[in-house]
Amino acid sequence: MRKYFTILALIILILPSCGKREKDVSAKMITPVKFSEVKINDSFWTPRLKSHKDVTLNVCIDQIENQTGRIRNFEKAAEKLVGQHEGKVYDDSDVYKALEGMAYSLQNNPDPVLEAKCDEWIDKFAAAQEENGYLNTAFTLAENDDRWTRMDAHEMYCAGHMIEAGVAYYNVTGKRKLLDVCVRMADHMMTVFGPGKRDWVPGHEEIELALVKLYQATGEKKYLDFSEWLLNERGHGLGGNGVPLKRWNDAYHQDDKPVREMSEIAGHAVRAMYLYCGMADVAAYTHDQGYIDALNRLWDDVVLRNMYLTGGIGQSRSNEGFTEDYDLPNLTAYCETCASVGMVYWNWRMNQFTGDSKFADVMERSMYNGALAGISLDGSVFFYVNPLESLGEHHRKPWYGTACCPSQICRFLPSIGNYIYGVSDNAIWVNLYMGNSADIKVGNKEVTLTQETKYPWEGAVSLKVGVKGSLKTQIRLRVPGWCDEYTVAVNGDPVVPQVEKGYVVIDRKWKDGDIIGLNMDMPVKVVAADPRVKEDVGKRAIQRGPLVYCIEEADNKDGFDALRIAEDAKFDTTFDSGKLGGIVDITAHVGDQTLDYIPYYSWDNREAGKMKVWVPLVGEE
Ligand SMILES: [Zn+2]
């Protein structure tokens, strides 16, 4: 870990000079290849996608329709049954996020029954929308309707999730009904707030990135402008809107300073992630260097001083967020699943500005560890909190009173194809390694890339090029930050790697059937934390490839608390197809002790027991 941090600290981010300022030229050099163009066929991810489709979606639908009042709230709002709202003020957002997941699932697996369910929900949203475009069941049904007075009442947060769902469903099905509901709500917000109207700071960010999606879907630039206006409202003392906040300070809502001046992550972790995503999305169009500089400063602060080995962030339960630099407790780590997914969303965007693999490294770390731990192997239960140590009492649940994490995983998993490839003027970027076939447009040429690999268990990747005639382009392969030794070959002939910002660049005229072979050594690594992390002094963790490992009592029944690791431990690795859905199991030999390690994401899928990522060294208490 120390080495990892040192390497990151040494990388100086050089932004390309933005000579072009035309409005339609993105400040981002890389355009992601959408998941709709990527068919995943992978021994690691395909079973997860299958359980998402067969189990997770049904769990979410059942919770939303039957176990809680979430859908009933829309039915009641349509009938103006004032006083009868059930649940929390932000519960609408879970319905929208589940719908977004259903839309992505329909893209991967067309299903008329599921599509009919989506249409049924959308009809209920539309019926609940008020004449003036306002839509939020908690306020429509409130006895004392104090809409648009409390920054922390999540009205724009819910609207943002509705917009993300509306855009997703429109993109997948071409059906406009929900998109039109979203447009009416966005237009309503813009009649109340904006330049020359009322000031406003949404207490939970989300609307900012959603408005950029609405701009992309409709071509209406006013939504981009409104998003930028909302971002620039922050940090001027406007957030309370005259109503004093009882519980939280301005930093909690990222409202303590203007966004261009931010350098340190503070407050609520998920809100911070959505803010940074919104800033990146707006800056892509406005080329606002002040935003981009702030995001790079914030990235250093998050990744070098406030991130767990699992890619999780937000150490404190009390504010669901940050405390002090290097304060990274394991047992009480909060690491909300949504924050890890947020790290994927944000780092994906940052990578697109510059093509620097350090962002994709963090994206991969958060995805395979902090985020993936948020759902059980069978897809039926979820973690909200993801500690790096447990005394045996922390377990996944099918739902939560605040259900942001189940609905987050519901929309994240079916769209993971988004994070594999990108395209720039003269290059295809390969960021993640998983079995898939992708149709990619480079310039005016179509190319199909077919990836075969047993990643993350093995480091061998084969990438086959399918093209009519020939294609002159770079293919850029990310060399993961964890990888020290690798070889590259084209059609079996070794290539001397030219590396730029962590990518091997292969520039040639490709012909149909060309095969790139990437072979990454994937040894077990013993990692140390930054010595300023007091909690991890005298401890080591195990990582192999992108996966962080842990010990769980189920495999280490005798003397769990007495187990110790050593820098020079000997490791056996075995692929066990029958264990935890198929994993590479690691056995560490330390003197006469053996420690059985499993991937962190797979813990708490068997009988309850203790778990630890950071294990004391021999001789430590
Ligand atoms: Zn959450």
XYZ file of C-alpha atoms and ligand atoms in Angstrom:
622
model
C 0.000 0.000 0.000
C 2.838 2.356 0.805
C 4.301 1.665 -2.580
C 0.941 2.194 -4.217
C 0.507 5.552 -2.549
C 4.044 6.615 -3.403
C 3.538 5.824 -7.047
C 0.284 7.772 -7.087
C 1.900 10.712 -5.332
C 4.625 10.878 -7.960
C 2.285 11.047 -10.882
C 1.874 14.622 -11.918
C -1.276 15.218 -13.817
C -0.662 17.124 -16.989
C -3.821 18.355 -18.602
C -3.856 18.688 -22.343
C -3.901 22.282 -23.398
C -7.445 23.055 -24.352
C -6.896 24.933 -27.566
C -10.369 24.323 -28.906
C -13.216 26.005 -27.106
C -16.047 25.249 -29.480
C -19.170 24.592 -27.490
C -19.718 21.115 -28.885
C -16.162 19.908 -28.332
C -15.911 18.018 -25.077
C -13.063 18.796 -22.732
C -12.860 15.040 -22.293
C -10.513 13.252 -24.670
C -12.185 9.859 -24.221
C -15.778 8.922 -24.992
C -16.886 5.772 -23.199
C -18.299 2.882 -25.226
C -21.818 2.441 -23.879
C -22.776 -0.840 -22.209
C -25.465 -1.237 -24.874
C -22.627 -1.937 -27.341
C -20.937 -4.455 -25.041
C -22.070 -8.062 -24.548
C -20.543 -9.487 -21.396
C -19.719 -13.176 -21.482
C -17.490 -13.740 -18.514
C -17.043 -16.439 -15.912
C -16.770 -13.875 -13.101
C -19.398 -11.270 -14.045
C -22.009 -13.240 -15.993
C -23.232 -15.154 -12.914
C -23.548 -11.822 -11.068
C -25.577 -10.365 -13.922
C -27.773 -13.446 -13.991
C -28.517 -13.188 -10.278
C -29.228 -9.475 -10.765
C -31.827 -10.303 -13.415
C -33.331 -13.330 -11.681
C -33.124 -12.279 -8.030
C -32.098 -8.667 -7.322
C -34.716 -7.052 -9.544
C -37.459 -9.115 -7.941
C -36.238 -8.263 -4.436
C -36.364 -4.553 -5.301
C -39.790 -4.769 -6.963
C -41.205 -6.721 -4.033
C -39.840 -4.219 -1.507
C -41.116 -1.252 -3.485
C -44.572 -2.687 -4.197
C -45.344 -4.986 -1.276
C -43.031 -4.691 1.699
C -42.977 -0.890 1.819
C -45.283 1.933 0.747
C -43.052 3.302 -1.992
C -45.316 2.652 -4.989
C -48.446 3.320 -2.947
C -47.115 6.833 -2.295
C -47.370 7.586 -6.015
C -50.899 6.142 -6.169
C -51.929 8.260 -3.180
C -50.281 11.387 -4.575
C -52.353 10.971 -7.746
C -55.470 10.960 -5.562
C -54.188 13.759 -3.268
C -54.651 11.628 -0.140
C -52.985 14.265 2.035
C -51.476 13.003 5.278
C -51.054 9.441 4.061
C -47.428 9.425 2.906
C -45.512 6.356 4.110
C -41.802 6.169 4.805
C -39.045 8.725 4.426
C -38.987 11.967 2.495
C -36.503 10.565 -0.060
C -38.165 7.182 -0.680
C -39.256 8.092 -4.220
C -35.592 7.980 -5.233
C -35.340 4.224 -4.604
C -38.198 3.580 -7.002
C -36.467 5.624 -9.694
C -33.122 3.909 -9.136
C -34.731 0.471 -9.304
C -36.445 1.532 -12.533
C -33.097 2.682 -13.925
C -31.716 -0.789 -13.133
C -34.738 -2.392 -14.789
C -34.137 -0.280 -17.902
C -30.485 -1.355 -18.126
C -31.524 -4.953 -17.586
C -33.974 -4.661 -20.499
C -31.081 -3.519 -22.673
C -29.107 -6.638 -21.781
C -32.063 -9.035 -21.677
C -35.272 -7.906 -23.408
C -38.231 -9.017 -21.286
C -41.800 -7.915 -22.087
C -43.038 -8.681 -18.562
C -40.385 -6.486 -16.988
C -41.007 -3.751 -19.557
C -44.726 -3.840 -18.733
C -43.831 -3.401 -15.056
C -41.729 -0.354 -15.940
C -44.609 1.149 -17.943
C -47.005 0.489 -15.057
C -44.747 2.390 -12.650
C -44.185 5.215 -15.117
C -47.970 5.651 -15.490
C -48.127 6.049 -11.699
C -45.348 8.646 -11.663
C -47.106 10.610 -14.413
C -50.432 10.475 -12.554
C -48.736 11.757 -9.389
C -47.206 14.766 -11.126
C -48.882 18.049 -10.218
C -50.298 20.490 -12.787
C -47.253 22.744 -12.565
C -44.818 19.862 -13.084
C -43.861 19.330 -9.431
C -43.352 15.701 -8.497
C -42.411 14.466 -5.036
C -44.902 12.287 -3.180
C -43.702 13.248 0.303
C -44.565 16.903 -0.293
C -47.693 16.373 -2.366
C -49.019 14.248 0.510
C -47.688 16.441 3.358
C -50.230 18.026 5.684
C -48.002 21.063 6.076
C -46.649 21.485 2.604
C -43.339 23.325 2.979
C -41.897 22.415 -0.401
C -38.725 24.165 -1.564
C -37.877 25.522 1.865
C -35.468 22.943 3.276
C -32.235 22.190 1.471
C -32.015 18.816 3.204
C -35.458 17.625 2.099
C -34.059 15.812 -0.961
C -36.524 17.268 -3.486
C -33.913 17.855 -6.177
C -32.176 14.609 -5.211
C -35.343 12.660 -6.003
C -35.867 14.684 -9.180
C -32.322 13.858 -10.254
C -32.849 10.135 -9.839
C -36.108 10.393 -11.751
C -34.254 12.104 -14.593
C -31.545 9.428 -14.654
C -34.272 6.765 -14.843
C -36.230 8.696 -17.463
C -33.191 9.132 -19.699
C -32.196 5.482 -19.240
C -35.657 4.193 -20.124
C -35.905 6.512 -23.123
C -32.501 5.397 -24.407
C -33.367 1.713 -24.061
C -36.985 1.687 -25.264
C -37.465 4.954 -27.149
C -40.527 5.613 -24.964
C -40.821 9.270 -23.970
C -43.489 9.252 -21.281
C -41.152 9.397 -18.281
C -38.720 11.669 -20.088
C -41.579 14.123 -20.615
C -42.470 13.936 -16.909
C -38.810 14.735 -16.161
C -38.800 17.681 -18.552
C -41.899 19.118 -16.868
C -40.305 18.751 -13.409
C -37.020 20.291 -14.578
C -38.883 23.187 -16.211
C -40.878 23.652 -13.008
C -37.677 23.869 -10.952
C -36.344 26.452 -13.378
C -39.431 28.639 -12.944
C -38.711 28.776 -9.199
C -34.896 28.891 -9.114
C -32.201 30.400 -11.256
C -30.577 33.706 -12.138
C -32.882 36.531 -11.089
C -35.125 34.060 -9.238
C -34.637 32.266 -5.943
C -31.260 30.978 -4.800
C -30.957 27.327 -3.889
C -28.402 24.757 -2.780
C -29.637 21.153 -2.891
C -28.552 19.463 0.334
C -27.912 16.111 -1.354
C -26.268 16.449 -4.740
C -27.498 14.361 -7.685
C -29.602 16.815 -9.720
C -26.433 18.358 -11.201
C -25.245 15.234 -13.040
C -28.843 14.326 -13.909
C -29.466 17.686 -15.591
C -26.460 17.064 -17.821
C -28.017 13.740 -18.833
C -31.273 15.572 -19.558
C -29.326 18.029 -21.710
C -27.755 15.125 -23.600
C -31.118 13.423 -24.125
C -33.053 16.522 -25.209
C -30.377 18.803 -26.669
C -31.795 21.623 -24.501
C -28.802 23.593 -23.278
C -30.854 25.317 -20.568
C -30.524 22.148 -18.464
C -26.733 22.277 -18.664
C -26.836 25.959 -17.729
C -29.132 25.257 -14.774
C -26.794 22.525 -13.567
C -23.832 24.922 -13.707
C -25.855 27.598 -11.917
C -26.700 25.145 -9.110
C -23.032 24.167 -8.745
C -21.989 27.798 -8.533
C -24.590 28.528 -5.844
C -22.520 26.490 -3.373
C -20.298 28.095 -0.792
C -21.946 31.515 -0.604
C -24.008 31.032 2.541
C -27.193 30.415 0.581
C -27.717 26.784 1.560
C -29.926 27.173 4.585
C -32.185 29.400 2.487
C -33.127 31.317 5.595
C -33.957 28.178 7.549
C -31.229 27.290 10.050
C -29.861 23.785 9.743
C -30.132 22.095 13.061
C -27.933 19.101 12.683
C -25.215 19.642 10.130
C -22.670 22.243 9.227
C -22.112 23.586 5.725
C -19.253 21.177 4.983
C -21.620 18.238 5.425
C -23.509 19.392 2.317
C -20.372 20.580 0.477
C -21.639 24.149 0.905
C -18.744 25.610 2.901
C -16.854 27.046 -0.055
C -17.349 27.678 -3.775
C -16.733 24.523 -5.784
C -13.720 25.977 -7.638
C -11.968 26.512 -4.291
C -12.452 23.014 -2.928
C -9.298 21.043 -2.081
C -10.356 18.650 0.651
C -13.175 16.172 0.689
C -15.528 16.815 3.574
C -18.945 15.905 4.862
C -21.182 13.205 3.472
C -19.310 10.838 1.156
C -22.031 9.968 -1.353
C -23.048 13.615 -1.711
C -19.411 14.508 -2.385
C -19.147 11.830 -5.099
C -22.288 13.036 -6.875
C -21.060 16.632 -6.645
C -17.726 15.737 -8.232
C -19.490 13.787 -10.997
C -21.710 16.789 -11.694
C -18.689 19.112 -11.793
C -16.887 16.783 -14.201
C -19.952 16.529 -16.441
C -20.448 20.282 -16.598
C -16.721 20.965 -17.088
C -16.692 18.557 -20.031
C -18.937 21.029 -21.870
C -17.845 24.358 -20.376
C -14.095 23.603 -20.309
C -14.055 25.265 -16.895
C -10.448 24.767 -15.830
C -11.329 25.923 -12.309
C -13.619 22.907 -11.942
C -11.040 20.524 -13.376
C -8.245 21.836 -11.145
C -10.481 21.490 -8.081
C -11.372 17.927 -9.030
C -7.705 16.994 -9.319
C -6.924 18.496 -5.913
C -9.897 16.658 -4.421
C -8.790 13.420 -6.040
C -5.399 13.618 -4.326
C -7.096 14.283 -1.011
C -9.473 11.349 -1.397
C -7.097 8.763 -2.794
C -3.868 9.600 -0.970
C -5.297 10.365 2.465
C -8.877 9.169 2.855
C -9.440 5.950 0.922
C -9.507 2.415 2.250
C -7.657 -0.401 0.523
C -11.041 -1.623 -0.726
C -11.648 1.649 -2.578
C -14.289 2.478 0.022
C -14.550 6.014 1.408
C -16.303 7.812 4.258
C -14.975 6.441 7.532
C -17.552 7.802 9.953
C -21.035 6.584 10.720
C -22.070 9.827 12.436
C -21.945 11.980 9.300
C -21.830 9.121 6.773
C -18.600 10.714 5.682
C -15.203 12.092 6.521
C -13.280 12.931 9.669
C -9.519 13.585 9.527
C -6.852 12.578 7.032
C -5.487 9.055 7.627
C -8.259 8.262 10.110
C -9.252 4.896 8.654
C -10.669 2.626 11.355
C -11.455 -0.917 10.208
C -14.127 -2.207 12.578
C -16.161 0.996 12.469
C -15.440 1.866 8.827
C -18.611 3.173 7.265
C -17.705 2.832 3.574
C -21.258 3.044 2.314
C -21.842 0.889 -0.761
C -23.159 3.980 -2.595
C -19.878 5.790 -1.915
C -17.858 2.986 -3.529
C -20.165 3.004 -6.539
C -19.775 6.801 -6.513
C -16.000 6.335 -6.684
C -16.510 4.232 -9.830
C -18.720 6.932 -11.383
C -16.309 9.744 -10.518
C -13.032 8.036 -11.433
C -14.519 6.887 -14.730
C -15.238 10.537 -15.574
C -11.776 11.696 -14.453
C -10.109 9.107 -16.664
C -11.987 10.496 -19.663
C -10.420 13.957 -19.291
C -6.811 12.865 -19.613
C -6.538 9.152 -20.261
C -4.521 8.638 -17.113
C -4.757 5.077 -15.856
C -4.443 6.120 -12.205
C -8.146 6.959 -12.277
C -9.056 3.615 -13.839
C -6.968 1.910 -11.136
C -9.127 3.443 -8.431
C -12.272 2.730 -10.433
C -11.303 -0.937 -10.592
C -10.355 -1.066 -6.908
C -13.703 0.371 -5.807
C -15.645 -1.791 -8.241
C -14.160 -5.210 -7.399
C -13.958 -4.619 -3.658
C -15.931 -1.846 -1.950
C -18.873 -1.913 -4.358
C -19.108 -5.624 -5.129
C -19.123 -6.500 -1.419
C -22.392 -4.542 -1.264
C -24.392 -7.476 -2.644
C -24.473 -11.159 -1.712
C -23.347 -13.778 -4.216
C -26.964 -14.840 -4.812
C -28.083 -11.241 -5.369
C -30.713 -11.245 -2.624
C -29.232 -9.209 0.245
C -27.161 -6.033 0.527
C -24.673 -4.217 2.695
C -25.138 -0.544 3.436
C -21.957 -0.353 5.540
C -18.761 -2.126 4.437
C -16.281 -2.399 7.319
C -12.835 -3.982 6.897
C -13.247 -5.954 10.107
C -16.213 -7.617 11.766
C -16.800 -9.342 15.066
C -19.431 -11.519 13.424
C -22.512 -9.363 13.833
C -22.535 -7.491 10.525
C -24.721 -9.040 7.814
C -26.388 -8.120 4.563
C -30.129 -7.440 4.541
C -32.763 -7.513 1.792
C -33.593 -3.847 2.291
C -33.052 -0.856 4.577
C -35.228 1.952 5.943
C -32.956 4.163 3.864
C -32.630 1.904 0.833
C -30.175 3.859 -1.290
C -27.635 1.017 -1.394
C -29.840 -1.850 -2.663
C -31.268 0.407 -5.368
C -27.769 1.678 -6.166
C -26.426 -1.827 -6.762
C -29.597 -2.567 -8.740
C -28.726 0.130 -11.282
C -24.955 -0.236 -11.151
C -24.504 -3.933 -11.931
C -26.362 -4.162 -15.262
C -24.422 -1.152 -16.582
C -20.892 -2.342 -15.753
C -20.267 -2.733 -19.487
C -19.892 1.075 -19.515
C -16.527 0.939 -17.795
C -14.580 -1.385 -20.088
C -13.792 0.638 -23.234
C -13.384 4.191 -24.412
C -12.648 5.845 -27.744
C -10.681 8.974 -28.605
C -9.720 10.501 -31.966
C -7.140 7.889 -32.819
C -7.366 5.266 -30.099
C -9.441 2.571 -28.460
C -8.870 2.442 -24.703
C -9.194 -0.856 -22.849
C -9.728 -0.112 -19.165
C -11.090 -3.310 -17.674
C -10.492 -6.954 -18.376
C -13.549 -9.174 -18.583
C -14.931 -11.528 -21.193
C -17.051 -9.617 -23.681
C -17.651 -8.691 -27.271
C -17.961 -4.978 -28.074
C -18.973 -3.054 -31.181
C -16.895 0.092 -31.267
C -16.900 2.997 -33.692
C -13.528 4.643 -34.310
C -13.821 7.559 -36.705
C -16.171 6.170 -39.348
C -15.011 2.571 -38.981
C -16.738 -0.204 -37.073
C -14.615 -2.649 -35.142
C -15.611 -5.576 -32.963
C -13.332 -6.427 -30.071
C -13.708 -9.843 -28.469
C -12.065 -10.233 -25.089
C -11.393 -13.595 -23.476
C -9.944 -13.883 -20.002
C -10.277 -15.516 -16.608
C -9.619 -12.184 -14.892
C -9.589 -11.446 -11.950
C -8.349 -14.974 -11.224
C -5.732 -15.065 -13.983
C -3.832 -12.288 -15.717
C -3.980 -13.609 -19.293
C -6.151 -11.618 -21.690
C -6.788 -12.258 -25.372
C -8.266 -9.475 -27.460
C -9.406 -10.286 -30.971
C -9.936 -7.584 -33.567
C -12.864 -7.936 -35.971
C -12.863 -5.425 -38.818
C -13.808 -5.190 -42.482
C -10.670 -4.503 -44.495
C -8.157 -2.881 -42.192
C -8.096 -0.248 -39.494
C -5.288 2.120 -38.547
C -5.677 3.042 -34.895
C -3.995 2.817 -31.550
C -5.239 0.224 -29.127
C -4.335 1.251 -25.597
C -4.261 -1.442 -22.936
C -4.351 -0.362 -19.322
C -1.581 -1.858 -17.236
C -3.220 -2.043 -13.820
C -1.410 -0.294 -10.976
C -1.148 -3.621 -9.147
C 0.761 -5.222 -12.042
C 4.581 -5.110 -12.039
C 5.416 -7.658 -14.740
C 3.609 -8.254 -17.999
C 4.172 -9.092 -21.644
C 2.302 -8.050 -24.763
C 2.143 -9.853 -28.097
C 0.293 -9.370 -31.374
C -0.493 -12.596 -33.222
C 2.037 -14.303 -30.984
C 4.884 -11.880 -31.787
C 6.181 -10.067 -28.707
C 5.684 -6.302 -28.684
C 8.095 -4.013 -26.860
C 5.590 -2.013 -24.795
C 5.424 1.731 -25.256
C 3.706 3.025 -22.159
C 1.891 6.335 -21.747
C 0.153 7.293 -18.511
C -0.208 3.629 -17.593
C -1.400 2.353 -20.975
C 0.526 0.177 -23.408
C 0.073 1.878 -26.788
C -0.037 -0.378 -29.845
C -0.262 1.706 -33.002
C -0.678 -0.260 -36.215
C -2.868 -1.162 -39.121
C -5.148 -3.839 -37.735
C -6.656 -6.529 -39.904
C -9.497 -8.921 -39.252
C -8.566 -11.703 -36.837
C -5.551 -9.992 -35.274
C -5.106 -11.118 -31.699
C -3.507 -9.126 -28.915
C -2.222 -11.142 -25.979
C -1.654 -9.435 -22.640
C -0.131 -11.535 -19.882
C -0.045 -9.999 -16.443
C 1.770 -11.656 -13.559
C -0.626 -11.898 -10.664
C 1.347 -12.806 -7.553
C -0.018 -12.553 -4.026
C 1.127 -9.233 -2.567
C 1.569 -8.313 1.061
C 0.621 -4.661 1.403
C 1.276 -2.122 4.147
C -0.787 0.984 4.784
C 0.609 4.482 4.881
C 2.309 4.646 8.310
C 0.147 7.640 9.213
C -2.862 5.300 9.316
C -2.573 4.465 13.025
C -5.141 1.701 12.851
C -3.035 -0.365 10.431
C 0.381 0.030 12.059
C 1.884 -3.421 12.589
C -0.634 -5.004 10.225
C -0.587 -6.235 6.652
C -3.243 -6.993 4.057
C -3.209 -9.390 1.114
C -4.034 -8.453 -2.423
C -3.930 -10.485 -5.624
C -4.648 -8.782 -8.906
C -7.437 -6.252 -8.338
C -8.852 -8.189 -5.400
C -8.319 -7.371 -1.750
C -8.481 -10.480 0.424
C -9.660 -11.071 3.978
C -9.726 -13.856 6.529
C -13.093 -15.066 7.699
C -13.840 -17.266 10.685
C -15.664 -19.799 8.495
C -12.285 -20.849 7.044
C -10.184 -20.146 10.127
C -12.190 -21.662 12.953
C -9.364 -22.208 15.419
C -7.805 -19.263 17.177
C -8.986 -16.606 14.722
C -7.869 -13.742 16.956
C -4.391 -15.209 17.340
C -3.695 -15.458 13.597
C -0.671 -13.465 12.446
C 0.708 -12.700 8.989
C 4.339 -12.143 7.956
C 6.047 -10.159 5.201
C 7.735 -13.363 4.058
C 4.674 -15.624 4.338
C 4.499 -18.415 1.737
C 1.307 -18.521 -0.292
C -0.573 -21.266 -2.096
C -3.228 -20.223 -4.571
C -5.897 -22.640 -5.777
C -8.967 -22.046 -7.890
C -11.835 -23.682 -6.023
C -14.870 -23.822 -8.319
C -17.152 -25.036 -5.546
C -16.351 -22.331 -3.014
C -18.210 -18.988 -2.882
C -19.237 -19.153 -6.522
C -15.711 -20.062 -7.612
C -12.731 -18.195 -6.168
C -8.972 -18.312 -6.021
C -8.453 -19.325 -2.431
C -5.185 -18.178 -0.841
C -3.488 -20.104 1.929
C -0.767 -18.238 3.788
C 1.872 -20.248 5.655
C 3.423 -18.374 8.541
C 5.628 -20.606 10.702
C 3.347 -23.425 11.839
C 0.203 -21.340 11.252
C -1.908 -21.347 8.132
C -4.332 -18.567 7.254
C -7.051 -19.166 4.680
C -7.888 -15.979 2.741
C -10.932 -15.301 0.563
C -11.701 -12.259 -1.629
C -13.174 -9.423 0.441
C -16.216 -9.097 -1.825
C -17.236 -12.676 -0.995
C -17.305 -12.406 2.808
C -20.503 -12.934 4.841
C -21.962 -15.409 2.384
C -21.746 -18.333 4.822
C -22.283 -18.789 8.543
C -21.780 -15.705 10.687
C -18.283 -15.142 11.979
C -15.423 -12.738 12.409
C -13.629 -11.125 9.464
C -10.509 -8.997 8.984
C -8.662 -7.457 6.058
C -5.712 -6.060 8.050
C -4.053 -8.859 10.030
C -1.393 -8.175 12.702
C 2.180 -9.163 11.926
C 3.895 -11.903 13.864
C 4.941 -10.469 17.224
C 2.218 -7.783 17.253
C -0.532 -7.744 19.877
Zn -26.359 4.006 -0.047
